[in-house]
Coordinates of C-alpha atoms and ligand atoms in Angstrom, one line a residue:
Chain A
X1 CA -4.5 -26.3 93.4
X2 CA -1.8 -27.5 91.1
X3 CA -2.4 -27.7 87.4
X4 CA -2.1 -31.4 86.9
X5 CA -2.4 -34.1 89.6
X6 CA -0.6 -37.2 88.8
X7 CA -0.8 -39.4 91.9
X8 CA -2.4 -42.7 91.0
X9 CA -5.5 -42.6 93.0
X10 CA -6.6 -39.5 91.2
X11 CA -6.3 -41.0 87.7
X12 CA -9.5 -42.2 86.1
X13 CA -7.6 -43.6 83.2
X14 CA -4.1 -43.9 81.9
X15 CA -2.0 -45.4 79.1
X16 CA 1.6 -46.4 79.9
X17 CA 4.2 -47.2 77.2
X18 CA 1.5 -48.4 74.9
X19 CA 2.4 -49.9 71.5
X20 CA -0.3 -51.0 69.2
X21 CA -0.8 -51.9 65.5
X22 CA -3.9 -53.3 63.7
X23 CA -1.5 -55.5 61.7
X24 CA 1.6 -57.2 63.0
X25 CA 3.8 -55.4 60.4
X26 CA 2.7 -51.9 61.0
X27 CA 2.3 -50.2 64.3
X28 CA 0.0 -47.2 64.7
X29 CA 1.1 -46.2 68.2
X30 CA 4.7 -46.7 69.2
X31 CA 5.1 -45.5 72.7
X32 CA 2.3 -43.6 74.2
X33 CA 2.0 -42.6 77.8
X34 CA -1.0 -40.5 78.8
X35 CA -2.7 -39.6 82.1
X36 CA -6.4 -38.7 82.5
X37 CA -6.9 -37.2 86.0
X38 CA -10.3 -37.0 87.7
X39 CA -12.2 -33.9 87.0
X40 CA -10.1 -32.8 84.0
X41 CA -10.8 -32.4 80.4
X42 CA -7.8 -33.7 78.3
X43 CA -7.6 -33.1 74.6
X44 CA -5.8 -35.3 72.1
X45 CA -4.8 -33.7 68.9
X46 CA -2.9 -34.7 65.8
X47 CA -3.0 -35.2 62.1
X48 CA -5.6 -37.3 60.4
X49 CA -4.8 -41.0 60.7
X50 CA -2.3 -40.6 63.6
X51 CA -4.2 -42.9 65.8
X52 CA -6.5 -40.7 67.9
X53 CA -9.6 -42.9 67.5
X54 CA -7.4 -45.9 68.2
X55 CA -6.5 -44.4 71.6
X56 CA -10.2 -44.2 72.5
X57 CA -10.7 -47.7 71.3
X58 CA -7.9 -48.9 73.5
X59 CA -9.5 -47.1 76.5
X60 CA -12.9 -48.7 75.7
X61 CA -11.3 -52.2 75.5
X62 CA -12.3 -52.6 71.8
X63 CA -8.7 -53.3 70.9
X64 CA -5.8 -54.5 73.1
X65 CA -2.3 -53.0 73.1
X66 CA 0.6 -55.2 72.0
X67 CA 2.7 -54.0 74.9
X68 CA 2.1 -51.6 77.6
X69 CA -0.7 -51.0 80.1
X70 CA -4.2 -49.4 79.7
X71 CA -6.1 -48.8 82.9
X72 CA -9.4 -47.4 83.6
X73 CA -10.6 -46.9 87.1
X74 CA -7.5 -48.8 88.4
X75 CA -8.4 -51.9 86.3
X76 CA -6.2 -53.1 83.6
X77 CA -8.5 -53.1 80.6
X78 CA -6.9 -55.8 78.4
X79 CA -7.0 -58.3 81.4
X80 CA -10.8 -57.8 82.0
X81 CA -13.0 -60.8 81.1
X82 CA -16.2 -60.0 79.1
X83 CA -18.4 -59.5 82.1
X84 CA -15.9 -57.1 83.8
X85 CA -15.4 -55.3 80.6
X86 CA -19.0 -54.6 80.2
X87 CA -19.2 -53.5 83.8
X88 CA -16.4 -51.1 83.1
X89 CA -18.1 -49.8 79.9
X90 CA -21.2 -48.9 81.9
X91 CA -19.2 -46.1 83.4
X92 CA -17.9 -45.0 80.0
X93 CA -19.5 -42.6 77.7
X94 CA -18.4 -42.8 74.1
X95 CA -19.2 -40.5 71.3
X96 CA -18.3 -42.1 68.1
X97 CA -16.6 -40.1 65.3
X98 CA -19.7 -40.9 63.1
X99 CA -22.4 -40.3 65.7
X100 CA -23.6 -43.8 65.1
X101 CA -27.2 -43.2 66.1
X102 CA -29.4 -46.2 65.8
X103 CA -31.2 -45.7 62.6
X104 CA -34.2 -47.9 63.5
X105 CA -35.2 -45.7 66.4
X106 CA -36.4 -42.2 66.9
X107 CA -34.3 -39.5 68.6
X108 CA -36.1 -40.1 71.9
X109 CA -35.5 -43.8 71.7
X110 CA -31.9 -43.3 70.9
X111 CA -31.3 -41.3 74.0
X112 CA -33.4 -43.5 76.1
X113 CA -31.6 -46.7 74.9
X114 CA -28.8 -46.8 77.5
X115 CA -31.3 -45.9 80.3
X116 CA -33.7 -48.6 79.3
X117 CA -30.9 -51.2 78.9
X118 CA -29.1 -50.6 82.2
X119 CA -31.6 -49.2 84.7
X120 CA -34.9 -50.1 86.1
X121 CA -36.2 -46.5 86.1
X122 CA -39.9 -46.0 85.5
X123 CA -41.1 -44.8 82.1
X124 CA -41.9 -41.3 83.4
X125 CA -38.5 -41.0 85.0
X126 CA -36.8 -42.1 81.8
X127 CA -38.9 -39.6 79.9
X128 CA -37.8 -36.7 82.2
X129 CA -34.2 -37.7 82.0
X130 CA -34.3 -38.0 78.2
X131 CA -35.9 -34.6 77.7
X132 CA -33.4 -33.1 80.1
X133 CA -30.5 -34.5 78.2
X134 CA -32.0 -33.4 74.9
X135 CA -32.7 -30.0 76.3
X136 CA -29.0 -29.6 77.2
X137 CA -28.0 -30.0 73.6
X138 CA -30.9 -27.8 72.4
X139 CA -32.8 -30.5 70.7
X140 CA -35.8 -31.2 73.0
X141 CA -38.0 -30.2 70.1
X142 CA -36.5 -32.9 67.9
X143 CA -37.4 -35.8 70.3
X144 CA -40.0 -37.4 68.0
X145 CA -38.0 -37.1 64.8
X146 CA -36.5 -40.1 63.0
X147 CA -32.7 -40.1 62.9
X148 CA -32.8 -39.7 59.1
X149 CA -34.6 -36.4 59.5
X150 CA -31.7 -34.9 61.3
X151 CA -28.9 -32.7 59.9
X152 CA -25.3 -33.9 60.5
X153 CA -24.8 -31.4 63.3
X154 CA -28.1 -32.3 65.0
X155 CA -27.3 -36.0 64.8
X156 CA -23.9 -35.3 66.5
X157 CA -25.6 -33.4 69.3
X158 CA -28.2 -36.2 69.8
X159 CA -25.3 -38.7 69.9
X160 CA -23.7 -36.5 72.6
X161 CA -27.0 -36.5 74.6
X162 CA -27.0 -40.3 74.3
X163 CA -23.4 -40.7 75.3
X164 CA -23.9 -38.8 78.6
X165 CA -27.3 -40.3 79.4
X166 CA -26.0 -42.6 82.1
X167 CA -23.8 -39.9 83.8
X168 CA -20.6 -41.8 83.2
X169 CA -17.3 -41.7 85.0
X170 CA -15.2 -41.2 81.9
X171 CA -16.3 -39.5 78.7
X172 CA -14.6 -40.2 75.4
X173 CA -15.5 -37.7 72.7
X174 CA -14.3 -38.5 69.2
X175 CA -14.4 -35.2 67.3
X176 CA -17.5 -33.8 68.9
X177 CA -17.2 -30.5 67.0
X178 CA -17.2 -31.6 63.4
X179 CA -20.3 -30.4 61.5
X180 CA -21.4 -27.9 64.1
X181 CA -22.1 -24.2 63.3
X182 CA -20.2 -21.7 65.5
X183 CA -23.1 -21.3 67.9
X184 CA -23.7 -25.0 68.4
X185 CA -20.0 -25.4 68.6
X186 CA -19.7 -23.0 71.5
X187 CA -22.7 -24.6 73.2
X188 CA -21.3 -28.1 72.9
X189 CA -17.9 -27.0 74.1
X190 CA -19.4 -25.4 77.2
X191 CA -21.6 -28.4 77.7
X192 CA -18.6 -30.8 77.7
X193 CA -16.9 -28.5 80.3
X194 CA -20.0 -28.1 82.5
X195 CA -20.8 -31.9 82.5
X196 CA -17.2 -32.6 83.4
X197 CA -17.2 -30.2 86.4
X198 CA -20.7 -30.9 87.6
X199 CA -20.2 -34.7 87.8
X200 CA -16.5 -34.6 88.6
X201 CA -15.8 -37.1 85.7
X202 CA -13.0 -36.9 83.4
X203 CA -13.2 -36.4 79.7
X204 CA -11.0 -37.2 76.8
X205 CA -11.6 -35.0 73.8
X206 CA -10.3 -35.9 70.4
X207 CA -10.5 -32.8 68.2
X208 CA -9.0 -30.8 65.4
X209 CA -10.6 -27.6 66.7
X210 CA -7.7 -26.0 68.5
X211 CA -9.2 -22.6 69.3
X212 CA -12.4 -24.0 70.7
X213 CA -10.7 -26.8 72.7
X214 CA -8.0 -24.6 74.2
X215 CA -10.8 -22.5 75.7
X216 CA -12.2 -25.5 77.6
X217 CA -9.6 -28.1 78.2
X218 CA -7.1 -28.5 81.1
X219 CA -4.3 -30.4 79.2
X220 CA -3.4 -31.2 75.6
X221 CA -1.5 -34.1 74.1
X222 CA -0.2 -33.8 70.5
X223 CA 0.2 -37.2 68.8
X224 CA 2.2 -37.8 65.7
X225 CA 4.2 -40.7 64.2
X226 CA 2.9 -43.0 67.0
X227 CA 4.5 -40.8 69.7
X228 CA 3.5 -37.8 71.9
X229 CA 5.1 -34.9 70.2
X230 CA 4.2 -32.2 72.6
X231 CA 2.0 -31.8 75.6
X232 CA 1.0 -29.1 78.1
X233 CA -1.6 -26.9 79.5
X234 CA -3.5 -24.5 77.2
X235 CA -1.3 -21.6 78.3
X236 CA 1.9 -23.5 77.6
X237 CA 0.6 -24.6 74.2
X238 CA -0.4 -21.0 73.2
X239 CA 3.1 -19.7 74.1
X240 CA 5.1 -22.6 72.8
X241 CA 7.8 -22.3 70.2
X242 CA 7.6 -26.0 69.4
X243 CA 7.5 -26.0 65.6
X244 CA 5.1 -28.9 65.5
X245 CA 2.5 -27.2 67.6
X246 CA 3.0 -23.8 65.8
X247 CA 2.4 -25.6 62.5
X248 CA -0.8 -27.1 63.9
X249 CA -2.1 -23.8 65.3
X250 CA -1.3 -21.9 62.1
X251 CA -2.5 -24.6 59.8
X252 CA 0.6 -24.6 57.5
X253 CA 1.2 -27.3 55.0
X254 CA 5.0 -27.3 55.4
X255 CA 6.5 -28.1 58.8
X256 CA 7.5 -31.0 60.9
X257 CA 4.2 -32.8 60.1
X258 CA 3.9 -34.0 56.5
X259 CA 0.5 -33.6 54.9
X260 CA 1.2 -36.5 52.6
X261 CA 1.2 -40.2 53.5
X262 CA 4.5 -42.0 53.0
X263 CA 4.9 -42.6 49.2
X264 CA 7.4 -42.5 46.4
X265 CA 8.0 -39.0 45.0
X266 CA 5.3 -37.7 42.6
X267 CA 7.7 -37.7 39.6
X268 CA 8.6 -41.4 40.3
X269 CA 5.0 -42.4 40.4
X270 CA 4.1 -40.6 37.2
X271 CA 7.2 -42.0 35.4
X272 CA 6.4 -45.5 36.6
X273 CA 2.9 -45.1 35.1
X274 CA 4.0 -43.9 31.7
X275 CA 6.8 -46.5 31.5
X276 CA 4.4 -49.5 32.0
Chain B
X1 CA 2.3 -82.4 36.8
X2 CA 2.7 -78.9 38.0
X3 CA -0.8 -77.9 36.9
X4 CA -2.3 -80.9 38.6
X5 CA -0.4 -79.9 41.8
X6 CA -1.7 -76.4 41.5
X7 CA -5.3 -77.6 41.0
X8 CA -4.9 -79.8 44.1
X9 CA -3.5 -77.0 46.1
X10 CA -6.5 -74.7 45.1
X11 CA -8.9 -77.4 45.9
X12 CA -7.4 -77.9 49.3
X13 CA -7.3 -74.2 49.9
X14 CA -10.9 -73.8 49.0
X15 CA -11.9 -76.8 51.2
X16 CA -10.0 -75.4 54.2
X17 CA -11.6 -72.0 53.7
X18 CA -15.1 -73.5 53.6
X19 CA -14.4 -75.5 56.7
X20 CA -13.1 -72.5 58.6
X21 CA -16.2 -70.5 57.4
X22 CA -18.5 -73.3 58.6
X23 CA -16.7 -73.4 61.9
X24 CA -17.3 -69.7 62.4
X25 CA -21.0 -70.1 61.5
X26 CA -21.2 -73.0 64.2
X27 CA -19.5 -70.9 66.9
X28 CA -21.8 -68.0 65.9
X29 CA -24.8 -70.3 66.2
X30 CA -23.9 -71.3 69.7
X31 CA -23.1 -67.8 70.7
X32 CA -26.6 -66.7 69.5
X33 CA -28.2 -69.6 71.4
X34 CA -26.3 -68.6 74.6
X35 CA -27.7 -65.1 74.3
X36 CA -31.2 -66.3 73.4
X37 CA -32.9 -66.0 76.8
X38 CA -32.7 -62.3 76.4
X39 CA -34.8 -62.6 73.2
X40 CA -37.5 -64.4 75.2
X41 CA -37.4 -62.4 78.4
X42 CA -37.8 -59.2 76.4
X43 CA -40.3 -60.6 74.0
X44 CA -41.4 -57.3 72.5
X45 CA -37.9 -57.1 70.8
X46 CA -38.6 -60.5 69.1
X47 CA -42.1 -59.5 68.4
X48 CA -40.9 -56.5 66.4
X49 CA -38.7 -58.9 64.3
X50 CA -41.6 -61.3 63.7
X51 CA -43.4 -58.3 62.3
X52 CA -40.6 -57.3 60.0
X53 CA -39.6 -60.8 58.9
X54 CA -43.0 -62.5 59.1
X55 CA -45.9 -60.1 58.7
X56 CA -44.2 -58.0 56.0
X57 CA -43.5 -61.2 54.0
X58 CA -47.2 -62.2 54.1
X59 CA -48.1 -60.6 50.8
X60 CA -45.5 -62.3 48.6
X61 CA -46.0 -65.6 50.4
X62 CA -49.8 -65.6 50.0
X63 CA -49.7 -64.4 46.4
X64 CA -47.0 -66.8 45.3
X65 CA -48.8 -69.7 47.1
X66 CA -52.1 -68.9 45.4
X67 CA -50.5 -68.9 41.9
X68 CA -48.4 -72.0 42.5
X69 CA -51.6 -73.8 43.6
X70 CA -53.4 -72.6 40.5
X71 CA -50.8 -73.6 37.9
X72 CA -50.3 -76.9 39.7
X73 CA -54.0 -77.6 39.5
X74 CA -54.1 -76.7 35.8
X75 CA -51.1 -78.9 34.9
X76 CA -52.1 -81.7 37.3
X77 CA -55.6 -81.9 35.9
X78 CA -54.3 -82.0 32.3
X79 CA -52.0 -85.0 33.1
X80 CA -54.3 -86.9 35.6
X81 CA -57.3 -86.8 33.3
X82 CA -55.4 -88.7 30.6
X83 CA -55.3 -91.6 33.1
X84 CA -58.8 -91.0 34.3
X85 CA -57.5 -90.0 37.7
X86 CA -58.5 -86.4 37.8
X87 CA -60.4 -87.1 41.0
X88 CA -57.0 -87.3 42.7
X89 CA -56.1 -83.7 41.9
X90 CA -56.7 -82.4 45.4
X91 CA -54.4 -85.2 46.8
X92 CA -51.7 -84.3 44.3
X93 CA -51.7 -80.6 45.2
X94 CA -51.9 -81.2 48.9
X95 CA -49.1 -83.7 49.1
X96 CA -46.9 -81.8 46.7
X97 CA -47.3 -78.7 48.7
X98 CA -47.0 -80.1 52.2
X99 CA -44.1 -82.5 51.5
X100 CA -41.9 -80.4 49.2
X101 CA -43.1 -77.3 47.6
X102 CA -44.6 -75.6 50.6
X103 CA -41.6 -75.6 52.9
X104 CA -39.0 -75.2 50.2
X105 CA -40.5 -72.5 48.0
X106 CA -41.6 -70.5 51.1
X107 CA -38.1 -70.7 52.5
X108 CA -36.6 -69.6 49.2
X109 CA -39.0 -66.6 49.1
X110 CA -38.3 -65.9 52.8
X111 CA -34.5 -65.9 52.1
X112 CA -35.0 -63.4 49.3
X113 CA -37.5 -61.2 51.2
X114 CA -36.6 -61.3 54.8
X115 CA -33.1 -62.9 54.9
X116 CA -31.6 -60.2 52.6
X117 CA -33.3 -57.5 54.6
X118 CA -31.8 -58.8 57.9
X119 CA -28.3 -59.0 56.4
X120 CA -28.5 -55.5 54.9
X121 CA -29.8 -54.0 58.1
X122 CA -27.2 -55.5 60.3
X123 CA -24.4 -54.9 57.8
X124 CA -25.4 -51.2 57.6
X125 CA -25.4 -51.1 61.4
X126 CA -21.9 -52.4 61.4
X127 CA -20.8 -50.0 58.7
X128 CA -22.1 -47.0 60.5
X129 CA -20.5 -48.1 63.8
X130 CA -23.9 -48.6 65.5
X131 CA -22.8 -52.1 66.6
X132 CA -19.6 -50.7 68.0
X133 CA -21.5 -47.9 69.8
X134 CA -23.8 -50.5 71.3
X135 CA -20.8 -52.5 72.5
X136 CA -19.3 -49.4 74.0
X137 CA -22.6 -48.9 75.9
X138 CA -22.1 -52.3 77.4
X139 CA -24.9 -53.8 75.4
X140 CA -24.1 -57.0 73.7
X141 CA -25.1 -56.8 70.0
X142 CA -25.5 -60.6 70.0
X143 CA -28.2 -60.4 72.6
X144 CA -29.8 -57.1 71.5
X145 CA -29.5 -57.5 67.7
X146 CA -28.8 -61.1 66.7
X147 CA -30.9 -63.1 69.0
X148 CA -34.3 -61.3 68.5
X149 CA -33.8 -61.4 64.7
X150 CA -32.8 -65.0 64.7
X151 CA -35.8 -66.1 66.8
X152 CA -38.1 -63.8 65.0
X153 CA -37.2 -65.5 61.7
X154 CA -37.3 -69.1 63.2
X155 CA -40.8 -68.5 64.6
X156 CA -42.1 -66.9 61.4
X157 CA -40.9 -69.5 58.9
X158 CA -43.2 -72.4 59.8
X159 CA -46.2 -70.1 60.0
X160 CA -45.4 -68.6 56.7
X161 CA -44.9 -72.0 55.1
X162 CA -48.2 -73.3 56.5
X163 CA -50.0 -70.2 55.1
X164 CA -48.1 -70.7 51.8
X165 CA -49.4 -74.3 51.5
X166 CA -52.9 -73.2 52.5
X167 CA -53.0 -70.5 49.9
X168 CA -51.8 -73.0 47.3
X169 CA -54.5 -75.5 48.1
X170 CA -57.1 -72.7 48.0
X171 CA -55.8 -71.7 44.6
X172 CA -56.1 -75.3 43.4
X173 CA -59.6 -75.4 44.7
X174 CA -60.5 -72.3 42.7
X175 CA -59.2 -73.9 39.5
X176 CA -60.4 -77.4 40.0
X177 CA -63.9 -76.8 41.5
X178 CA -64.8 -73.3 40.5
X179 CA -63.2 -73.1 37.0
X180 CA -63.0 -76.7 35.7
X181 CA -66.1 -77.8 37.7
X182 CA -64.7 -80.9 39.5
X183 CA -66.9 -82.3 42.3
X184 CA -66.4 -80.3 45.5
X185 CA -66.9 -83.3 47.8
X186 CA -64.4 -85.5 45.8
X187 CA -61.8 -82.7 45.8
X188 CA -61.7 -82.3 49.6
X189 CA -62.7 -85.9 50.5
X190 CA -59.9 -87.5 48.6
X191 CA -57.5 -85.0 50.0
X192 CA -58.5 -85.6 53.6
X193 CA -58.3 -89.4 53.2
X194 CA -54.8 -89.2 51.7
X195 CA -53.0 -86.6 53.8
X196 CA -51.6 -88.0 57.0
X197 CA -51.1 -85.7 59.9
X198 CA -47.8 -87.2 61.1
X199 CA -46.0 -88.1 57.9
X200 CA -47.2 -85.1 55.9
X201 CA -48.2 -82.2 58.1
X202 CA -45.7 -82.7 60.9
X203 CA -42.8 -83.4 58.6
X204 CA -43.7 -80.3 56.7
X205 CA -43.5 -78.3 59.9
X206 CA -40.1 -79.9 60.8
X207 CA -38.8 -79.0 57.4
X208 CA -39.8 -75.4 57.5
X209 CA -38.4 -75.1 61.1
X210 CA -35.0 -76.3 59.9
X211 CA -35.2 -74.0 56.9
X212 CA -36.1 -71.1 59.2
X213 CA -32.9 -71.8 61.3
X214 CA -30.9 -72.0 58.1
X215 CA -32.1 -68.8 56.6
X216 CA -32.0 -66.6 59.6
X217 CA -28.7 -68.0 60.9
X218 CA -27.2 -67.3 57.5
X219 CA -28.7 -63.8 57.3
X220 CA -27.7 -62.8 60.8
X221 CA -24.2 -64.3 60.4
X222 CA -23.5 -62.6 57.1
X223 CA -24.7 -59.3 58.6
X224 CA -22.2 -59.5 61.4
X225 CA -19.5 -60.7 59.0
X226 CA -20.0 -57.8 56.6
X227 CA -17.0 -55.8 55.5
X228 CA -17.9 -52.3 56.7
X229 CA -18.2 -50.7 53.2
X230 CA -21.1 -50.2 50.8
X231 CA -19.7 -52.9 48.6
X232 CA -19.3 -55.2 51.6
X233 CA -23.0 -54.8 52.5
X234 CA -24.2 -55.6 49.0
X235 CA -22.0 -58.7 48.6
X236 CA -23.1 -59.9 52.0
X237 CA -26.7 -59.5 51.0
X238 CA -26.1 -61.5 47.8
X239 CA -24.2 -64.2 49.8
X240 CA -27.1 -64.6 52.2
X241 CA -29.6 -65.3 49.4
X242 CA -27.3 -67.6 47.5
X243 CA -25.9 -69.6 50.4
X244 CA -29.2 -69.9 52.2
X245 CA -31.0 -71.0 49.0
X246 CA -28.3 -73.7 48.3
X247 CA -28.4 -74.8 51.9
X248 CA -32.2 -75.1 51.8
X249 CA -32.2 -77.3 48.8
X250 CA -29.4 -79.6 50.2
X251 CA -31.1 -79.9 53.6
X252 CA -34.4 -80.6 51.9
X253 CA -32.9 -83.4 49.9
X254 CA -31.4 -85.0 53.0
X255 CA -34.6 -84.6 55.1
X256 CA -36.7 -86.1 52.3
X257 CA -34.6 -89.2 52.2
X258 CA -35.1 -89.8 55.9
X259 CA -38.8 -88.7 56.1
X260 CA -40.4 -90.2 53.0
X261 CA -38.4 -93.3 52.4
X262 CA -40.9 -96.1 51.6
X263 CA -44.0 -94.0 52.5
Ligands
ATP1 N1 -9.8 -51.4 61.6 C1 -8.7 -51.1 61.1 N2 -7.8 -52.0 60.5 C2 -6.6 -51.6 60.0 N3 -6.1 -50.4 60.1 C3 -6.8 -49.4 60.7 C4 -8.1 -49.7 61.2 N4 -8.6 -48.6 61.7 C5 -7.7 -47.7 61.6 N5 -6.6 -48.1 60.9 C6 -5.3 -47.4 60.7 O1 -4.8 -46.9 61.8 C7 -4.4 -45.6 61.7 C8 -5.0 -44.7 62.8 O2 -6.4 -44.7 62.6 P1 -7.3 -43.7 63.5 O3 -8.7 -44.1 63.1 O4 -7.0 -44.0 65.0 O5 -6.9 -42.3 63.1 P2 -7.4 -40.9 63.6 O6 -6.3 -40.2 64.3 O7 -8.7 -41.1 64.5 O8 -7.7 -40.2 62.3 P3 -8.9 -39.1 62.0 O9 -8.5 -37.8 62.5 O10 -8.9 -39.0 60.5 O11 -10.1 -39.7 62.5 C9 -4.7 -45.2 60.3 O12 -3.5 -45.2 59.6 C10 -5.6 -46.3 59.8 O13 -5.2 -46.6 58.4
MG2 MG1 -10.6 -40.7 64.2

């Protein structure tokens, strides 16, 4: 089997020449083209604030591109009306960067929420499903806890269990590894891979954890300055000589990616302060 | 000349902003109404909000009602007895409570107790991306979060106002009959003779129903309109209490003109 399949019927989602900005003056994404084939786990990496979460929001139909196409399951997302958009989102699992567990519900109720809202399953069936999902993230014992009794990493794993509750077609993970200890991190990584292969869904994984993700993903996109700076399979990425990717892997401050946001020089800023 | 122009400009700007804001609230109101069937088909959701908005407000409503009734009786007896009309004390308290104080004060308390809680809760849900997560799960927050809270408040408000007035009349009874020693029969008899079910009790209900809509609509709207920061949540909560209270007083004035003209 070839490494990447790009014929259109095998794509679960794609972005084509997408340009997007939250304000008219400043664009966050300039020209992004990405393919998410069925059955693959694709990682999106890049510096903080480069627009990774924004890409997931575009896929979920939360924001619309200024130009370019966003398709999920062969439907153009920006053209969907509300009903069709909600129908599309039922096949979508979204893990928010902040977990976003419902604070007025217990852990059990959180995971049961999508099942209760979208299915007519019996109570005992829902119970079994919820416990199964919680078991998969190692938190069956926490089912009766309130969400404020969870640690950050536990909350993230519960959110993961909730996101996959409906066995979606496309999973969007926004930084699933933050706040996890090395054991939980490995478990969650394997879980993402297993889920993806068992259900033949596709997954989009936004992450900073390059070692963990290179172990489990099929393809990587590096985003920077609103464009795709580098892309490739994990092997290509490991052996690349691309200065951008090398900087990212080695975690150096100096390199093609600036750490600092665009600003006047430090001396200029200080002088301006003392002058006024 | 320039200053006058600037003042005019600011006035126009403020007016436009207020109109736009009102327009948003109206559209939001209709959106909530459109999603309301969900709140009734799944009544347990609304029931939960009736508990949070209504049942949990009971203590403050009952205690405040009792004390307002008691001070009203003390003051009323003092004044009425100088005209030899102390027999009418029951009438004074009952009419004052039913027509004005009951609905208005109960609604003001409700805005402070339940309205602020609703805004803070929804605002925090927005800040922590719970509303976004819900939308991504193809669940409309207007149907799941806004409509049950709206109807929970609208159903609670008239009941709370009725209990508030009842507690006040009971407080007046304690002072007038038990403390001062007025005739029990005169206190209740005169009250029954003077209170009209349609003009007084029904109008009281209508008023508190309108106030219920005002308070919960403001609270839910401000919650959804919150800027997603800690500061945003706190200022939205404040806005709920201030705007709802002012709107209650204005609406009460207008309704009183229509309801009790020439009674
Ligand atoms: N709601 C918003 N309104 C205006 N600008 C926004 C909004 N959300 C994000 N931005 C801007 O868009 C840019 C990209 O944001 P985004 O959240 O997609 O970054 P990210 O790659 O997910 O970063 P991180 O790794 O820190 O989560 C940032 O510069 C941010 O300032
Ligand atoms: Mg992000």
